[in-house]
Short mmCIF file of C-alpha atoms and ligand atoms in Angstrom, two decimals:
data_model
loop_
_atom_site.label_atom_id
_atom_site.label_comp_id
_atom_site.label_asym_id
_atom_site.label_seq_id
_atom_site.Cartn_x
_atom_site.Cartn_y
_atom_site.Cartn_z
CA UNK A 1 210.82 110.41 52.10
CA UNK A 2 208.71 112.96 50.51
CA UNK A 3 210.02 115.41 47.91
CA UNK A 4 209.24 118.14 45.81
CA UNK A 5 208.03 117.85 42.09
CA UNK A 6 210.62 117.83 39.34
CA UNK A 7 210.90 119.80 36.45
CA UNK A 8 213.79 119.10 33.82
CA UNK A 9 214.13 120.68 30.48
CA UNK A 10 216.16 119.05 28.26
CA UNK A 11 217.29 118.56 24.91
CA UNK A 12 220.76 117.74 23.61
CA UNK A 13 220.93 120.01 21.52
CA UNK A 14 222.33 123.40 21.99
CA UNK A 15 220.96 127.02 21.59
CA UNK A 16 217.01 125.67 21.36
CA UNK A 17 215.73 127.62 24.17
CA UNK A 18 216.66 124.95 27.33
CA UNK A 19 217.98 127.57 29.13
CA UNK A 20 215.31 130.36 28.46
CA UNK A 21 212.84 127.93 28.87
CA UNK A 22 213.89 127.33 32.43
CA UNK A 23 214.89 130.45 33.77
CA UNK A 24 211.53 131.39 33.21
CA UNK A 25 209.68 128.80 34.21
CA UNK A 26 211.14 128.96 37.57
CA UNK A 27 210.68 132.28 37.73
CA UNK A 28 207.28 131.89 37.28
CA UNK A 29 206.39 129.80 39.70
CA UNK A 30 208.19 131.25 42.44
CA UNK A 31 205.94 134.72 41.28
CA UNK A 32 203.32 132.37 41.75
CA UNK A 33 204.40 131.52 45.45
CA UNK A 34 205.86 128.56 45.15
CA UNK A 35 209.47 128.17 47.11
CA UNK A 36 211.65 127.11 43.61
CA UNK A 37 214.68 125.97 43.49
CA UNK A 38 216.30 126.28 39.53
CA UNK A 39 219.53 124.11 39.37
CA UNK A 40 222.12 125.02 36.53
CA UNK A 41 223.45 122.01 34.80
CA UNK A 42 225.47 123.53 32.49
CA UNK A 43 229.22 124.96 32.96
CA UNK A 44 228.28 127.68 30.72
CA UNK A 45 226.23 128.77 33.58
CA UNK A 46 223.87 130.92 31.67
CA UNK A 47 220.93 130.01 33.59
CA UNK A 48 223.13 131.18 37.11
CA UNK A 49 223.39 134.50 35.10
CA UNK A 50 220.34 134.63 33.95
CA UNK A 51 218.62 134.90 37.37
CA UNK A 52 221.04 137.27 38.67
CA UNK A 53 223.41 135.14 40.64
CA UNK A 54 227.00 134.63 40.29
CA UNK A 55 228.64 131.12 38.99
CA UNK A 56 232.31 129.87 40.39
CA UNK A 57 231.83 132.00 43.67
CA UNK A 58 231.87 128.78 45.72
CA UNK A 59 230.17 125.89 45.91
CA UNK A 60 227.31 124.57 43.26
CA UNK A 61 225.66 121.93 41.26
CA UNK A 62 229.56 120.17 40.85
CA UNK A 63 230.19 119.87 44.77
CA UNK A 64 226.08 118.69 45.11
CA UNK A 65 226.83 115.50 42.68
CA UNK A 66 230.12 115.25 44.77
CA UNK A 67 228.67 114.84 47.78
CA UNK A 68 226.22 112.67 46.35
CA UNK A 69 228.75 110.23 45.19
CA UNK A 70 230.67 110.33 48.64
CA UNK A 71 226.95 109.16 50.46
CA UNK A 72 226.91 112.50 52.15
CA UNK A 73 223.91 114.65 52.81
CA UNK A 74 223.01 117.78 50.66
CA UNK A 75 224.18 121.71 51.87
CA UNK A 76 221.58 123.78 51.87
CA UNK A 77 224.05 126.76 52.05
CA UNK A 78 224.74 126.10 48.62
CA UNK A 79 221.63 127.38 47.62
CA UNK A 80 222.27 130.77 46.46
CA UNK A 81 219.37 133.82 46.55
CA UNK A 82 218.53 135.30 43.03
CA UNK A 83 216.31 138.65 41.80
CA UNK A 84 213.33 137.03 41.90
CA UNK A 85 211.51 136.78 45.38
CA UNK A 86 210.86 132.71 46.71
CA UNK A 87 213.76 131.34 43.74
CA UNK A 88 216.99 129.87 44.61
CA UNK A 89 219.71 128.59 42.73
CA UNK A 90 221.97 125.91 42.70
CA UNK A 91 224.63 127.58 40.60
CA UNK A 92 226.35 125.80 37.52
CA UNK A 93 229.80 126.30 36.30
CA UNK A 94 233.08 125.34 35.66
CA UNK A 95 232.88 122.79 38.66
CA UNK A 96 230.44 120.61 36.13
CA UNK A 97 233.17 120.76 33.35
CA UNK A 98 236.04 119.54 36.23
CA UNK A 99 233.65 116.42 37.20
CA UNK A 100 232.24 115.38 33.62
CA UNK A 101 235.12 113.29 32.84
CA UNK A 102 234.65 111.67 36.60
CA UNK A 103 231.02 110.64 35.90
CA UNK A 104 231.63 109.61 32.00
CA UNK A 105 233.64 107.15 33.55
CA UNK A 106 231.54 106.22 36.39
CA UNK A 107 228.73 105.69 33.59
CA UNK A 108 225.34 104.22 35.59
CA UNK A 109 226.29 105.33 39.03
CA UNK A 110 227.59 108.92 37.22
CA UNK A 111 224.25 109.60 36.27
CA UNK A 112 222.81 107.96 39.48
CA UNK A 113 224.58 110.46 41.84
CA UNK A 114 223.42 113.69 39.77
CA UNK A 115 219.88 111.94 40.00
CA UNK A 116 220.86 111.34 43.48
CA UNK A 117 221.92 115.27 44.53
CA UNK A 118 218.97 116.68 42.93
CA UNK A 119 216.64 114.35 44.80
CA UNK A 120 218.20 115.71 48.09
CA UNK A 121 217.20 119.41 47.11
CA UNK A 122 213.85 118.16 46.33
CA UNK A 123 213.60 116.66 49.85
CA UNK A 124 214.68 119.76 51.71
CA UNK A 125 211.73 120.58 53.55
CA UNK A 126 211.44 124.57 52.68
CA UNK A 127 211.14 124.22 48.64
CA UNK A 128 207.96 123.49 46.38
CA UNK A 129 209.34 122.69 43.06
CA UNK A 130 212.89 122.02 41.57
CA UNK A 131 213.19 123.28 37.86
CA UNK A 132 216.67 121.58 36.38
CA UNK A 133 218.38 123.30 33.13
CA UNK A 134 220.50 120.89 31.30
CA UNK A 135 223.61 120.87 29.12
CA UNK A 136 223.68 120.42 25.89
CA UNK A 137 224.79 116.84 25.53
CA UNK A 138 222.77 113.41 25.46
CA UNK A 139 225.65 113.08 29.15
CA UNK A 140 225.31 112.42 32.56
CA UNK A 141 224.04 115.43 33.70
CA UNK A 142 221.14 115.46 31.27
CA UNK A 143 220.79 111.68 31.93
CA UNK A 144 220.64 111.71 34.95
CA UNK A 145 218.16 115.33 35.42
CA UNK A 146 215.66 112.72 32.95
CA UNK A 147 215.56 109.97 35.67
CA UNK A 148 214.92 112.34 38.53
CA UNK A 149 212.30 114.14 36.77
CA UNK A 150 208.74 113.62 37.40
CA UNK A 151 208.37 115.68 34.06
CA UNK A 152 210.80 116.20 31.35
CA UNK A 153 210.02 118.93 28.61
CA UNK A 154 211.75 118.51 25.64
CA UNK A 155 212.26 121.66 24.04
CA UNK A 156 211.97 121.94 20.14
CA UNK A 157 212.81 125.09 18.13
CA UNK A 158 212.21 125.59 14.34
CA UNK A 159 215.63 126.64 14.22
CA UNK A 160 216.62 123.16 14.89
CA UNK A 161 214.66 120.47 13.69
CA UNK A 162 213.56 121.26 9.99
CA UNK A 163 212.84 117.34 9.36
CA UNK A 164 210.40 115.14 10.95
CA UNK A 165 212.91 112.76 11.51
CA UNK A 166 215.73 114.97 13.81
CA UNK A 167 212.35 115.47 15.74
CA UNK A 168 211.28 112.22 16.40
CA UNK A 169 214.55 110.99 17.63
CA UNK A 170 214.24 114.13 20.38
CA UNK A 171 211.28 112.54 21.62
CA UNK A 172 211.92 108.87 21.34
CA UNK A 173 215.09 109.63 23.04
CA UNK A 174 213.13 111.64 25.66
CA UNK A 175 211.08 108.50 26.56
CA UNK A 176 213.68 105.84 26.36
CA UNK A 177 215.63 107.82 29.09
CA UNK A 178 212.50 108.57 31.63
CA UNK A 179 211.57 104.78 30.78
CA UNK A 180 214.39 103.59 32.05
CA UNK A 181 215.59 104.69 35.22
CA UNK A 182 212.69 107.18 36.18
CA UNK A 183 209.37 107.18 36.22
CA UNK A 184 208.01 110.95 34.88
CA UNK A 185 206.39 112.06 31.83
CA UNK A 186 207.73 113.82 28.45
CA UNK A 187 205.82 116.93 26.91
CA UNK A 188 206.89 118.56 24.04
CA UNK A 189 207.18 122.59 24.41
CA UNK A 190 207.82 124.86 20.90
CA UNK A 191 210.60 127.62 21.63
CA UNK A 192 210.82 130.29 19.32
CA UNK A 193 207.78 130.30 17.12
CA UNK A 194 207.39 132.48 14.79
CA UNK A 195 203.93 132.54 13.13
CA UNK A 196 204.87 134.55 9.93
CA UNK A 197 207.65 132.10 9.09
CA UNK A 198 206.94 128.78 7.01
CA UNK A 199 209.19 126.57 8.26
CA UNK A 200 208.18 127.89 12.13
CA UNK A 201 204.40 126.92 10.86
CA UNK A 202 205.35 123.50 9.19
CA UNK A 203 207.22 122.32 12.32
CA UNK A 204 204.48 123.21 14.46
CA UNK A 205 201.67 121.43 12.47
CA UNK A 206 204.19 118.28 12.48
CA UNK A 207 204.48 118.67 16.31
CA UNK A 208 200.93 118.67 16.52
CA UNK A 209 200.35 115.81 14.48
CA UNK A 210 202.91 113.21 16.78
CA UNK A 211 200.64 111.13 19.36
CA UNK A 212 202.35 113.78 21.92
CA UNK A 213 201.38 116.21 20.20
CA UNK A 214 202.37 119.75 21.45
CA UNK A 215 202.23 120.49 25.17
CA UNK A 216 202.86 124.32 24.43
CA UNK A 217 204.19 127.29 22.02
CA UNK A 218 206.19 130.31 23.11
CA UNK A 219 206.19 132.91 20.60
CA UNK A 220 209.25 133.87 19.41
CA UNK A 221 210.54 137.35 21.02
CA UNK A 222 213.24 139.36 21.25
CA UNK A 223 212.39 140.71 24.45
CA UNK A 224 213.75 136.67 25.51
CA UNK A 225 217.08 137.36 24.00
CA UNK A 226 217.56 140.84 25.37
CA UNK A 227 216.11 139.29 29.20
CA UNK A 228 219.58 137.23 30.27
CA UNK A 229 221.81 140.62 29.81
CA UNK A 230 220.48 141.98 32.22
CA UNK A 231 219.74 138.99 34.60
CA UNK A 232 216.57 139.60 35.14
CA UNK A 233 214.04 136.60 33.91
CA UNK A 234 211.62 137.99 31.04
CA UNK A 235 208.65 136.91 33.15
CA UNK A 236 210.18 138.98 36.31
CA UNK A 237 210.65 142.12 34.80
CA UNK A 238 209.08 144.89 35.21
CA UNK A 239 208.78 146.79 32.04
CA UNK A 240 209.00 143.50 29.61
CA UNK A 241 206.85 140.80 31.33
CA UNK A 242 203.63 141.46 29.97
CA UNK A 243 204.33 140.71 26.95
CA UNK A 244 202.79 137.75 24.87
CA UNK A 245 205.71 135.43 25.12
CA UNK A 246 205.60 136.36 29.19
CA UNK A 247 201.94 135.17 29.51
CA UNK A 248 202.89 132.26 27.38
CA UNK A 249 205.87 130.96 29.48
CA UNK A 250 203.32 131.37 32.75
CA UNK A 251 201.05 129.21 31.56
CA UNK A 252 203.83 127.04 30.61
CA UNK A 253 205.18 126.94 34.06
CA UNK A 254 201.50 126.59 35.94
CA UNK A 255 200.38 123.84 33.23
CA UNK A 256 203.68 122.07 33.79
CA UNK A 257 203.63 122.28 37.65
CA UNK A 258 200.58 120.81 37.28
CA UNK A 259 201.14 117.63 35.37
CA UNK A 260 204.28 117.22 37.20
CA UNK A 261 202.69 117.12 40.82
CA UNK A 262 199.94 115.03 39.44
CA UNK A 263 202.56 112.52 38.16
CA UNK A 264 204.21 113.13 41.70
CA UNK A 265 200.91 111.89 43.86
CA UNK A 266 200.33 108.87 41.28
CA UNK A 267 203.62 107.83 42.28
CA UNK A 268 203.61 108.74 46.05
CA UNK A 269 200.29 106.78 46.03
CA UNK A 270 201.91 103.91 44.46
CA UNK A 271 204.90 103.55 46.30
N1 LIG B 301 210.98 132.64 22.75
C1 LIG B 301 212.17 133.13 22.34
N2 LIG B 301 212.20 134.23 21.56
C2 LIG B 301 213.38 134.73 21.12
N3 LIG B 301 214.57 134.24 21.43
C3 LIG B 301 214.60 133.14 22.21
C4 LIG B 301 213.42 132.52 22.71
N4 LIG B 301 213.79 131.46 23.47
C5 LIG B 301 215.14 131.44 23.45
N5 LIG B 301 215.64 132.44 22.69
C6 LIG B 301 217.04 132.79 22.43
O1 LIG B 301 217.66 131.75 21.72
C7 LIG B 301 219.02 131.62 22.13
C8 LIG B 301 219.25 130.23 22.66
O2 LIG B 301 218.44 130.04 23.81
P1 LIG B 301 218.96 129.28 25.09
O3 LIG B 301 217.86 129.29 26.07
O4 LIG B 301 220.28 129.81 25.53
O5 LIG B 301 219.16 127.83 24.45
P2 LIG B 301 219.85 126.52 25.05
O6 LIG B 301 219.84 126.65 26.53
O7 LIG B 301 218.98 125.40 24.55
O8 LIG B 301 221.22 126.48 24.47
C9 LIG B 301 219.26 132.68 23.19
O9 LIG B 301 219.82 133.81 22.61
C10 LIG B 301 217.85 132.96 23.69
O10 LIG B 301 217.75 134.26 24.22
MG1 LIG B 302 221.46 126.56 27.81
#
């Protein structure tokens, strides 16, 4: 069965830039023309907000992996419209925090079923590209987003990582998880950066330095924090989405479309 590429962004740790990082992303893409669906992982649900939709309004992500488990077929009702034109979203929520203890216990087939339910939005036949936001915790939703993925970008902040070390074990873990169960790529992507700040530089030139060196930077800007209060994504606004950081997340989102579907056809042609 043919599918759409996926997109996950992930890191375990919280308050990096996952969430920005997606929302945008997906919101770039479908400004691009793609059909994109963005699929909350997270019961925080800021990445529902942060397009413009509503969490806990019926059903989501929660009831997707549900149905998954149960062997039944994906509800494409479930999709819910957002403010940008050609993005959907498959709303997070407290429905994610009611089934976590369900799938810790199922372990393997826990994360198989969430790898399962986003597989079946990627197969519906009306959407380009599936861009997954992940909690943040190393768990079966983030697990399981890594094995569906045909790309996986690991976000890294300065804010987070101020030893070579804490970074390295982002990435390996990164790998080890795509190695085993899927088959996609990791890129590394710099949230945050702030060019007049030391520690923002050092990280970078380390980032640079690993063999995966760094995929992209998005300057930091506050025009990103002040973007989810009003649900509209940075890149999507009006008054606000020309701005460096805007242009930078674009790129972000056509460059990682790109290595994503071309890790998609290897694949398809291998199969
Ligand atoms: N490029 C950026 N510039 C400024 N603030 C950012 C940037 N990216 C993310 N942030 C802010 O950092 C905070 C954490 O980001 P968020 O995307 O919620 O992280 P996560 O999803 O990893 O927890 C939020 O307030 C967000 O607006
Ligand atoms: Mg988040």
């Amino acid at each position: 069965m043919s599918y759409a590429p996926i997109l996950t962004i992930a890191n375990e740790k919280g308050g990096v830039g996952k969430t920005a990082t997606a929302v945008n992303v997906a919101a770039a893409l479908a400004r691009a023309g793609l059909r994109v669906v963005a699929v909350d992982g997270d019961s925080q649900a800021d990445l529902t907000w942060g397009v413009g939709a509503e969490p806990d309004q019926g059903p989501g992500f929660a009831e997707a992996i549900e149905h998954a488990a149960q062997g039944d077929t994906f509800d494409p009702a479930t999709l819910l419209p957002t403010v940008v034109d050609g993005l959907r979203v498959l709303a997070g929520g407290q429905g994610l925090a009611e089934v976590a203890p369900e799938l810790y216990t199922a372990g393997a087939d826990g994360e198989e079923w969430v790898s399962t339910a986003l597989r079946a939005v990627a197969e519906l036949e009306d959407v380009d590209v599936v861009v997954i936001d992940t909690p943040p915790s190393p768990g079966p939703v983030t697990i399981g987003a890594i094995m569906a993925a045909d790309l996986t970008l690991a976000i890294a902040n300065a804010r987070q990582a101020n030893s070579v070390a804490a970074l390295q074990t982002l990435i390996e873990r990164a790998k080890a998880i795509s190695a085993r169960g899927g088959h996609g790529g990791v890129r590394v992507v710099l949230q945050g950066h702030d060019e007049h700040r030391v520690l923002h530089r050092d990280m970078r030139d380390r980032l640079q330095a690993e063999p995966e060196g760094l995929f992209a930077v998005i300057p930091h800007s506050k025009d990103v924090e002040e973007s989810p209060l009003d649900g509209v994504p940075l890149v999507a606004s009006r008054g606000r989405g020309s701005s460096r950081t805007a242009w930078a997340l674009c790129d972000l989102a056509q460059d990682a479309y790109n290595v994503a579907r071309q890790i998609h056809t290897q694949q398809v042609t291998a199969a």
